[in-house]
CSV table of C-alpha atoms in Angstrom, one decimal:
chain,number,residue,atom,x,y,z
A,642,MET,CA,0.1,0.2,-0.1
A,643,THR,CA,1.6,3.8,-1.0
A,644,THR,CA,-0.2,6.9,0.4
A,645,ASP,CA,-0.5,8.2,-3.2
A,646,GLY,CA,-4.2,8.0,-2.2
A,647,ARG,CA,-7.0,7.6,-5.2
A,648,THR,CA,-10.0,8.9,-6.2
A,649,GLY,CA,-13.6,6.8,-6.8
A,650,GLY,CA,-17.1,7.7,-6.7
A,651,SER,CA,-18.3,11.1,-4.8
A,652,ARG,CA,-18.5,10.2,-0.9
A,653,LYS,CA,-19.6,12.4,1.9
A,654,VAL,CA,-18.4,13.1,5.3
A,655,ALA,CA,-20.6,14.2,8.4
A,656,VAL,CA,-19.2,16.1,10.9
A,657,LEU,CA,-20.6,16.0,14.4
A,658,GLY,CA,-19.7,19.1,16.7
A,659,PRO,CA,-20.4,22.2,17.6
A,660,ILE,CA,-18.6,25.3,16.2
A,661,PRO,CA,-18.6,27.4,19.1
A,662,ARG,CA,-17.2,31.5,19.3
A,663,ASP,CA,-13.8,30.7,21.0
A,664,GLN,CA,-12.6,33.6,22.7
A,665,ILE,CA,-8.8,33.3,22.8
A,666,VAL,CA,-5.5,34.3,25.0
A,667,THR,CA,-2.2,32.6,23.3
A,668,HIS,CA,0.9,32.0,25.3
A,669,ALA,CA,2.5,34.9,23.8
A,670,GLY,CA,-0.7,36.9,25.3
A,671,GLU,CA,-2.3,37.9,22.0
A,672,ARG,CA,-5.8,38.1,22.2
A,673,PHE,CA,-8.7,37.6,19.0
A,674,GLU,CA,-11.7,35.5,18.6
A,675,LYS,CA,-12.7,33.4,16.0
A,676,TYR,CA,-14.9,30.4,15.3
A,677,GLY,CA,-13.8,26.7,15.8
A,678,CYS,CA,-13.8,23.0,16.8
A,679,ALA,CA,-15.7,21.8,13.9
A,680,LEU,CA,-15.5,24.5,11.8
A,681,TYR,CA,-11.6,22.8,11.6
A,682,THR,CA,-12.2,19.6,10.7
A,683,ALA,CA,-15.1,20.3,7.9
A,684,VAL,CA,-12.5,22.8,6.3
A,685,ALA,CA,-9.4,20.2,7.1
A,686,LEU,CA,-11.6,17.6,5.1
A,687,SER,CA,-12.5,20.2,2.6
A,688,ALA,CA,-8.9,20.3,1.9
A,689,LEU,CA,-8.4,16.6,1.2
A,690,LEU,CA,-11.5,15.6,-0.5
A,691,ASP,CA,-12.4,15.8,-4.0
A,692,PRO,CA,-14.5,19.0,-5.1
A,693,GLY,CA,-17.0,16.4,-6.2
A,694,ASP,CA,-17.5,14.9,-2.3
A,695,THR,CA,-19.7,16.6,0.5
A,696,ILE,CA,-18.7,17.6,3.9
A,697,VAL,CA,-21.8,18.3,5.9
A,698,PRO,CA,-21.2,19.6,9.6
A,699,ILE,CA,-23.9,19.0,11.8
A,700,THR,CA,-24.1,21.4,14.5
A,701,HIS,CA,-26.3,24.2,16.5
A,702,VAL,CA,-25.3,27.6,17.0
A,703,ARG,CA,-26.6,31.2,18.0
A,704,ARG,CA,-28.9,33.1,15.3
A,705,ARG,CA,-26.2,35.7,16.0
A,706,ASP,CA,-23.7,33.4,14.4
A,707,GLU,CA,-25.6,31.3,12.0
A,708,ASP,CA,-24.9,33.8,9.3
A,709,ALA,CA,-20.9,34.7,9.8
A,710,ILE,CA,-20.5,31.0,10.2
A,711,LYS,CA,-22.4,30.1,6.8
A,712,LYS,CA,-20.3,33.0,5.2
A,713,ILE,CA,-17.2,31.4,6.4
A,714,LEU,CA,-17.7,28.1,4.8
A,715,SER,CA,-19.1,29.2,1.6
A,716,ALA,CA,-16.0,29.4,0.3
A,717,TYR,CA,-15.4,25.8,0.5
A,718,ARG,CA,-17.4,24.2,-2.6
A,719,ASN,CA,-17.9,20.8,-1.1
A,720,ILE,CA,-18.9,22.1,2.2
A,721,ASP,CA,-23.0,21.5,2.6
A,722,THR,CA,-23.8,24.4,5.3
A,723,SER,CA,-27.5,22.6,5.4
A,724,GLY,CA,-26.9,20.8,8.8
A,725,ILE,CA,-25.8,24.3,10.8
A,726,THR,CA,-29.2,25.2,12.4
A,727,SER,CA,-30.2,27.8,15.3
A,728,ALA,CA,-33.6,26.8,15.9
A,729,HIS,CA,-32.7,26.8,19.5
A,730,ASP,CA,-30.7,29.8,19.5
A,731,GLN,CA,-28.2,27.9,21.6
A,732,GLY,CA,-24.3,28.0,20.9
A,733,ASP,CA,-21.1,27.0,22.7
A,734,VAL,CA,-19.1,30.1,23.4
A,735,VAL,CA,-15.7,29.0,25.0
A,736,GLU,CA,-12.6,30.9,26.8
A,737,LEU,CA,-9.2,29.1,26.0
A,738,ARG,CA,-6.1,30.6,28.1
A,739,TYR,CA,-3.3,29.3,26.7
A,740,ILE,CA,-0.3,28.5,29.3
A,741,GLU,CA,1.6,26.5,27.3
A,742,HIS,CA,1.7,25.3,23.1
A,743,ASN,CA,-0.8,22.3,24.4
A,744,ARG,CA,-2.0,23.1,27.7
A,745,ARG,CA,-4.7,25.4,28.2
A,746,ALA,CA,-7.6,26.6,30.7
A,747,GLU,CA,-10.9,26.6,29.7
A,748,ARG,CA,-14.3,28.1,30.4
A,749,GLN,CA,-17.6,28.4,28.6
A,750,THR,CA,-19.9,30.7,28.8
A,751,SER,CA,-23.1,29.7,26.7
A,752,PHE,CA,-23.7,25.9,25.2
A,753,MET,CA,-25.3,24.3,22.3
A,754,ASN,CA,-28.2,21.7,22.2
A,755,PRO,CA,-27.2,18.4,21.7
A,756,ILE,CA,-27.0,16.9,18.2
A,757,LEU,CA,-29.7,14.1,18.2
A,758,PRO,CA,-30.7,11.4,16.2
A,759,GLY,CA,-33.7,13.6,14.1
A,760,ASP,CA,-30.6,15.8,13.6
A,761,LEU,CA,-29.1,13.0,11.1
A,762,ASP,CA,-32.1,12.7,8.6
A,763,GLY,CA,-30.1,13.9,5.6
A,764,VAL,CA,-26.9,12.5,6.7
A,765,LEU,CA,-27.3,9.0,7.4
A,766,ASP,CA,-25.8,8.0,4.0
A,767,ALA,CA,-22.6,9.2,4.3
A,768,ASP,CA,-19.4,7.2,4.4
A,769,ALA,CA,-17.8,8.5,7.5
A,770,PHE,CA,-19.0,10.6,10.8
A,771,VAL,CA,-16.0,12.2,12.2
A,772,CYS,CA,-17.7,13.6,15.9
A,773,VAL,CA,-15.8,16.0,17.4
A,774,PRO,CA,-17.3,16.9,21.0
A,775,ILE,CA,-15.9,19.3,23.4
A,776,THR,CA,-18.1,18.3,26.0
A,777,ASP,CA,-20.0,15.2,27.5
A,778,TYR,CA,-23.7,16.3,26.2
A,779,GLU,CA,-23.0,17.4,22.3
A,780,VAL,CA,-22.7,14.3,20.9
A,781,SER,CA,-24.5,11.3,22.8
A,782,GLN,CA,-24.2,7.4,22.4
A,783,PRO,CA,-27.6,7.0,21.4
A,784,THR,CA,-26.8,9.0,18.2
A,785,LEU,CA,-23.7,7.0,17.2
A,786,ARG,CA,-26.3,4.0,18.0
A,787,HIS,CA,-28.6,5.4,15.4
A,788,ILE,CA,-26.0,5.7,12.6
A,789,LYS,CA,-25.0,2.2,13.2
A,790,GLU,CA,-28.5,1.1,13.1
A,791,HIS,CA,-29.0,2.8,9.8
A,792,ASN,CA,-25.6,2.7,8.0
A,793,SER,CA,-23.8,-0.1,9.7
A,794,ASP,CA,-21.1,0.1,6.4
A,795,ALA,CA,-20.2,3.5,7.7
A,796,ILE,CA,-17.5,4.6,9.6
A,797,ILE,CA,-17.4,6.7,12.7
A,798,VAL,CA,-14.4,8.3,14.4
A,799,LEU,CA,-15.4,10.1,18.0
A,800,ASP,CA,-12.9,12.2,19.6
A,801,GLY,CA,-13.0,11.3,23.4
A,802,HIS,CA,-12.8,15.0,24.4
A,803,GLY,CA,-16.5,14.6,24.8
A,804,PRO,CA,-17.2,12.4,27.0
A,805,THR,CA,-14.2,13.0,29.0
A,806,THR,CA,-15.5,16.8,29.3
A,807,THR,CA,-17.9,17.7,31.7
A,808,LEU,CA,-19.0,21.4,32.4
A,809,THR,CA,-20.1,23.0,35.7
A,810,ARG,CA,-22.8,25.2,36.6
A,811,SER,CA,-20.4,28.3,36.3
A,812,GLY,CA,-19.3,27.2,33.1
A,813,GLU,CA,-16.0,25.8,33.9
A,814,ARG,CA,-14.8,22.9,31.9
A,815,HIS,CA,-13.0,19.6,33.9
A,816,PRO,CA,-12.0,16.1,33.3
A,817,ARG,CA,-14.5,13.6,33.8
A,818,VAL,CA,-14.3,9.7,34.2
A,819,TRP,CA,-16.1,8.1,31.3
A,820,ALA,CA,-17.9,6.0,33.1
A,821,ASP,CA,-20.0,4.5,30.8
A,822,ARG,CA,-17.5,3.8,27.9
A,823,ASP,CA,-18.7,0.3,27.2
A,824,VAL,CA,-21.9,1.4,26.8
A,825,TRP,CA,-20.2,3.4,23.6
A,826,LEU,CA,-17.8,1.0,22.3
A,827,PRO,CA,-19.6,-1.0,20.3
A,828,TYR,CA,-20.8,1.9,17.7
A,829,ILE,CA,-17.4,3.3,17.5
A,830,ASP,CA,-14.8,2.4,14.8
A,831,ILE,CA,-11.9,5.2,15.4
A,832,LEU,CA,-11.3,5.8,19.2
A,833,LYS,CA,-9.1,9.4,19.0
A,834,MET,CA,-8.2,10.6,22.7
A,835,ASN,CA,-5.0,12.4,24.1
A,836,LEU,CA,-3.4,11.3,27.2
A,837,GLU,CA,-5.4,13.0,29.6
A,838,GLU,CA,-8.6,11.5,28.0
A,839,ALA,CA,-7.1,8.5,28.1
A,840,SER,CA,-6.3,8.9,32.0
A,841,SER,CA,-10.1,9.4,32.0
A,842,THR,CA,-11.2,6.5,30.1
A,843,TRP,CA,-9.2,3.6,31.6
A,844,LEU,CA,-9.0,3.2,35.4
A,845,GLY,CA,-7.8,-0.3,35.6
A,846,GLU,CA,-9.6,-3.6,36.7
A,847,SER,CA,-9.8,-1.9,40.7
A,848,PRO,CA,-10.6,1.8,39.6
A,849,GLU,CA,-9.6,4.5,42.3
A,850,LEU,CA,-10.2,8.3,42.0
A,851,MET,CA,-7.8,10.4,42.1
A,852,ALA,CA,-7.8,14.5,42.0
A,853,ASP,CA,-4.6,14.4,39.5
A,854,PRO,CA,-4.2,11.0,37.8
A,855,PRO,CA,-0.7,10.3,36.2
A,856,SER,CA,-0.3,9.4,32.5
A,857,LEU,CA,-0.7,5.8,31.5
A,858,SER,CA,2.2,3.9,30.6
A,859,HIS,CA,2.1,2.3,27.0
A,860,GLU,CA,1.4,-0.5,28.7
A,861,GLU,CA,-1.8,0.7,30.3
A,862,LEU,CA,-2.6,2.2,27.0
A,863,ARG,CA,-2.1,-1.4,25.7
A,864,ASP,CA,-4.4,-2.4,28.3
A,865,LEU,CA,-7.1,0.2,27.8
A,866,ALA,CA,-7.2,-0.5,23.7
A,867,GLU,CA,-7.4,-4.1,24.3
A,868,HIS,CA,-10.3,-3.4,25.8
A,869,CYS,CA,-11.9,-1.7,23.2
A,870,LEU,CA,-10.7,-3.4,20.2
A,871,ASP,CA,-12.6,-6.4,22.3
A,872,ARG,CA,-15.7,-4.5,22.3
A,873,GLY,CA,-15.9,-3.5,18.8
A,874,VAL,CA,-13.5,-0.7,18.1
A,875,GLY,CA,-11.4,-1.2,15.1
A,876,ALA,CA,-8.7,1.1,16.6
A,877,VAL,CA,-7.4,3.1,19.0
A,878,CYS,CA,-5.3,6.3,18.6
A,879,VAL,CA,-3.9,8.1,21.5
A,880,THR,CA,-1.9,11.1,20.6
A,881,LEU,CA,1.0,12.3,22.3
A,882,ASP,CA,1.8,15.9,22.1
A,883,GLU,CA,4.9,17.0,20.3
A,884,ARG,CA,5.8,12.6,20.2
A,885,GLY,CA,3.1,12.0,17.4
A,886,CYS,CA,0.7,9.3,18.4
A,887,VAL,CA,0.5,5.8,18.7
A,888,VAL,CA,-2.1,4.0,17.3
A,889,PHE,CA,-3.7,0.0,18.6
A,890,HIS,CA,-5.3,-2.1,16.3
A,891,ARG,CA,-6.0,-5.9,15.8
A,892,ARG,CA,-3.7,-7.7,12.8
A,893,SER,CA,-5.7,-10.3,11.0
A,894,SER,CA,-3.9,-12.8,13.2
A,895,GLY,CA,-5.9,-11.2,15.8
A,896,GLU,CA,-2.7,-10.2,17.9
A,897,ILE,CA,-2.5,-6.8,18.7
A,898,ALA,CA,-0.7,-4.3,16.6
A,899,SER,CA,1.0,-1.0,18.4
A,900,GLU,CA,2.7,1.6,16.2
A,901,VAL,CA,4.0,4.8,16.7
A,902,VAL,CA,3.5,7.6,14.5
A,903,ASP,CA,6.3,10.2,14.9
A,904,ARG,CA,4.9,13.9,14.3
A,905,ILE,CA,5.3,15.8,11.7
A,906,GLU,CA,7.8,19.0,12.6
A,907,VAL,CA,6.8,22.4,12.4
A,908,GLY,CA,9.1,25.2,12.3
A,909,ARG,CA,6.9,27.8,14.6
A,910,VAL,CA,3.9,26.8,16.3
A,911,VAL,CA,1.5,30.2,15.6
A,912,ASP,CA,-1.6,28.9,17.0
A,913,ALA,CA,-2.4,25.1,18.4
A,914,THR,CA,-6.4,25.8,18.5
A,915,GLY,CA,-7.9,23.2,16.5
A,916,ALA,CA,-5.2,20.8,16.2
A,917,GLY,CA,-7.0,18.3,17.4
A,918,ASP,CA,-10.3,18.9,15.3
A,919,SER,CA,-8.1,18.8,12.2
A,920,PHE,CA,-6.3,15.8,13.5
A,921,ALA,CA,-9.8,14.0,13.6
A,922,ALA,CA,-10.1,15.1,9.9
A,923,GLY,CA,-6.8,13.5,9.0
A,924,LEU,CA,-7.5,10.8,10.6
A,925,GLY,CA,-11.3,10.4,9.1
A,926,PHE,CA,-10.1,10.7,5.6
A,927,GLY,CA,-7.0,8.8,5.7
A,928,TYR,CA,-8.8,5.6,6.8
A,929,LEU,CA,-11.7,6.4,4.2
A,930,GLU,CA,-9.1,6.6,1.3
A,931,PHE,CA,-6.5,3.9,2.5
A,932,ARG,CA,-8.6,1.5,5.0
A,933,ASP,CA,-5.0,1.5,6.9
A,934,TYR,CA,-5.4,3.0,10.8
A,935,VAL,CA,-1.4,3.6,10.6
A,936,VAL,CA,-1.4,6.0,7.0
A,937,ALA,CA,-4.7,7.3,9.0
A,938,CYS,CA,-2.6,8.5,12.0
A,939,GLN,CA,-0.1,10.2,9.3
A,940,TYR,CA,-2.5,12.4,8.1
A,941,GLY,CA,-3.8,13.0,11.4
A,942,ASN,CA,-0.5,14.4,12.0
A,943,ALA,CA,-0.4,16.5,8.9
A,944,MET,CA,-3.5,17.8,9.0
A,945,GLY,CA,-2.4,18.9,13.0
A,946,ALA,CA,1.1,20.1,12.1
A,947,GLN,CA,-0.6,22.4,9.1
A,948,ARG,CA,-3.5,23.7,11.5
A,949,CYS,CA,-0.7,25.1,14.4
A,950,THR,CA,1.4,27.5,10.9
A,951,GLY,CA,-0.8,30.1,11.2
A,952,ALA,CA,-3.8,31.4,12.9
A,953,GLU,CA,-6.5,31.5,9.7
A,954,LEU,CA,-8.1,28.5,7.5
A,955,ASN,CA,-5.8,29.1,5.0
A,956,VAL,CA,-3.2,26.5,6.6
A,957,TYR,CA,-4.5,23.4,4.9
A,958,LEU,CA,-2.3,22.6,1.7
A,959,PRO,CA,-4.3,20.8,-1.0
A,960,ARG,CA,-4.2,16.9,-1.1
A,961,GLU,CA,-1.8,16.7,-3.2
A,962,GLU,CA,0.7,18.7,-0.8
A,963,THR,CA,-0.5,17.1,1.9
A,964,GLN,CA,0.3,13.6,0.0
A,965,ARG,CA,4.3,15.3,-0.6
A,966,GLN,CA,4.3,16.1,3.2
A,967,VAL,CA,3.0,12.6,4.6
A,968,LEU,CA,5.1,10.6,2.4
A,969,ALA,CA,8.5,13.2,2.9
A,970,ALA,CA,8.0,12.1,6.6
A,971,TYR,CA,7.1,8.3,7.0
A,972,GLY,CA,8.0,7.3,3.3
A,973,PRO,CA,5.7,4.8,0.8
A,974,ARG,CA,3.8,2.2,3.5
A,975,PRO,CA,4.5,-1.2,2.4
């Protein structure tokens, strides 16, 4: 298998998650506002997919934000904005204060109404669903189950940031234990998370709660992955901050394979906001295109790296340039 890419019939990818109004203070003290999360995922997918393919964001926003968001996305011919609605006039507003490139404090001042099965009527024929919730209420397990019950062939990518993060009454965002994890797993094809989210997902066989749990070791990550793979997940991908990511999946023999996929270097990190959402886009595209979990992670690393190089949406390279970036970093896949 190579990473040269291929084209075929037109494809549809649904992106489920909020498009929040982000109020950002960078690690360098710069302040600005922009829309984020599923917006990054959709635009990154737009750069990777063909002009004849379709990306459909499914999200709820405030009425005051709907026109502005749709205007931004109208520049991308393969993005269909019909799934962006404001009937309830509810949408996420998030304050992000970066302490370092990859560490930030978060506070939320407004929240969207959740994405429910009824919101998916126009996309149940999609080839892939890339779900990028940032809080536990936004994309529920019944919504994923509804997708699988109506389209068992669809690829479902879930970012674990949603079910491992909760919102307090005062708007503070905190990690939470993903206590009902096993109810979700049969409806997830690729589970993506970072080290902190993995610690909220895997507490071991005799779980004990602690205020500041340590990061999981590689062996503990493998135990988490084996648990998930045994319950229907195709692959577990854990991002390792500046070290790239590690992916676990089963070989045809049934043996669990693990492979560290090194990061793609970035000369200067300008804005890391949306790097994880962009990674999820590359992950979904890479698996849809190549049916190879390692190559999918390579594209995830590429899109996350591209996101960090600037503050605007024009950071994403055309697919041919991303393919060359991946080949230069990793070489051809056997």
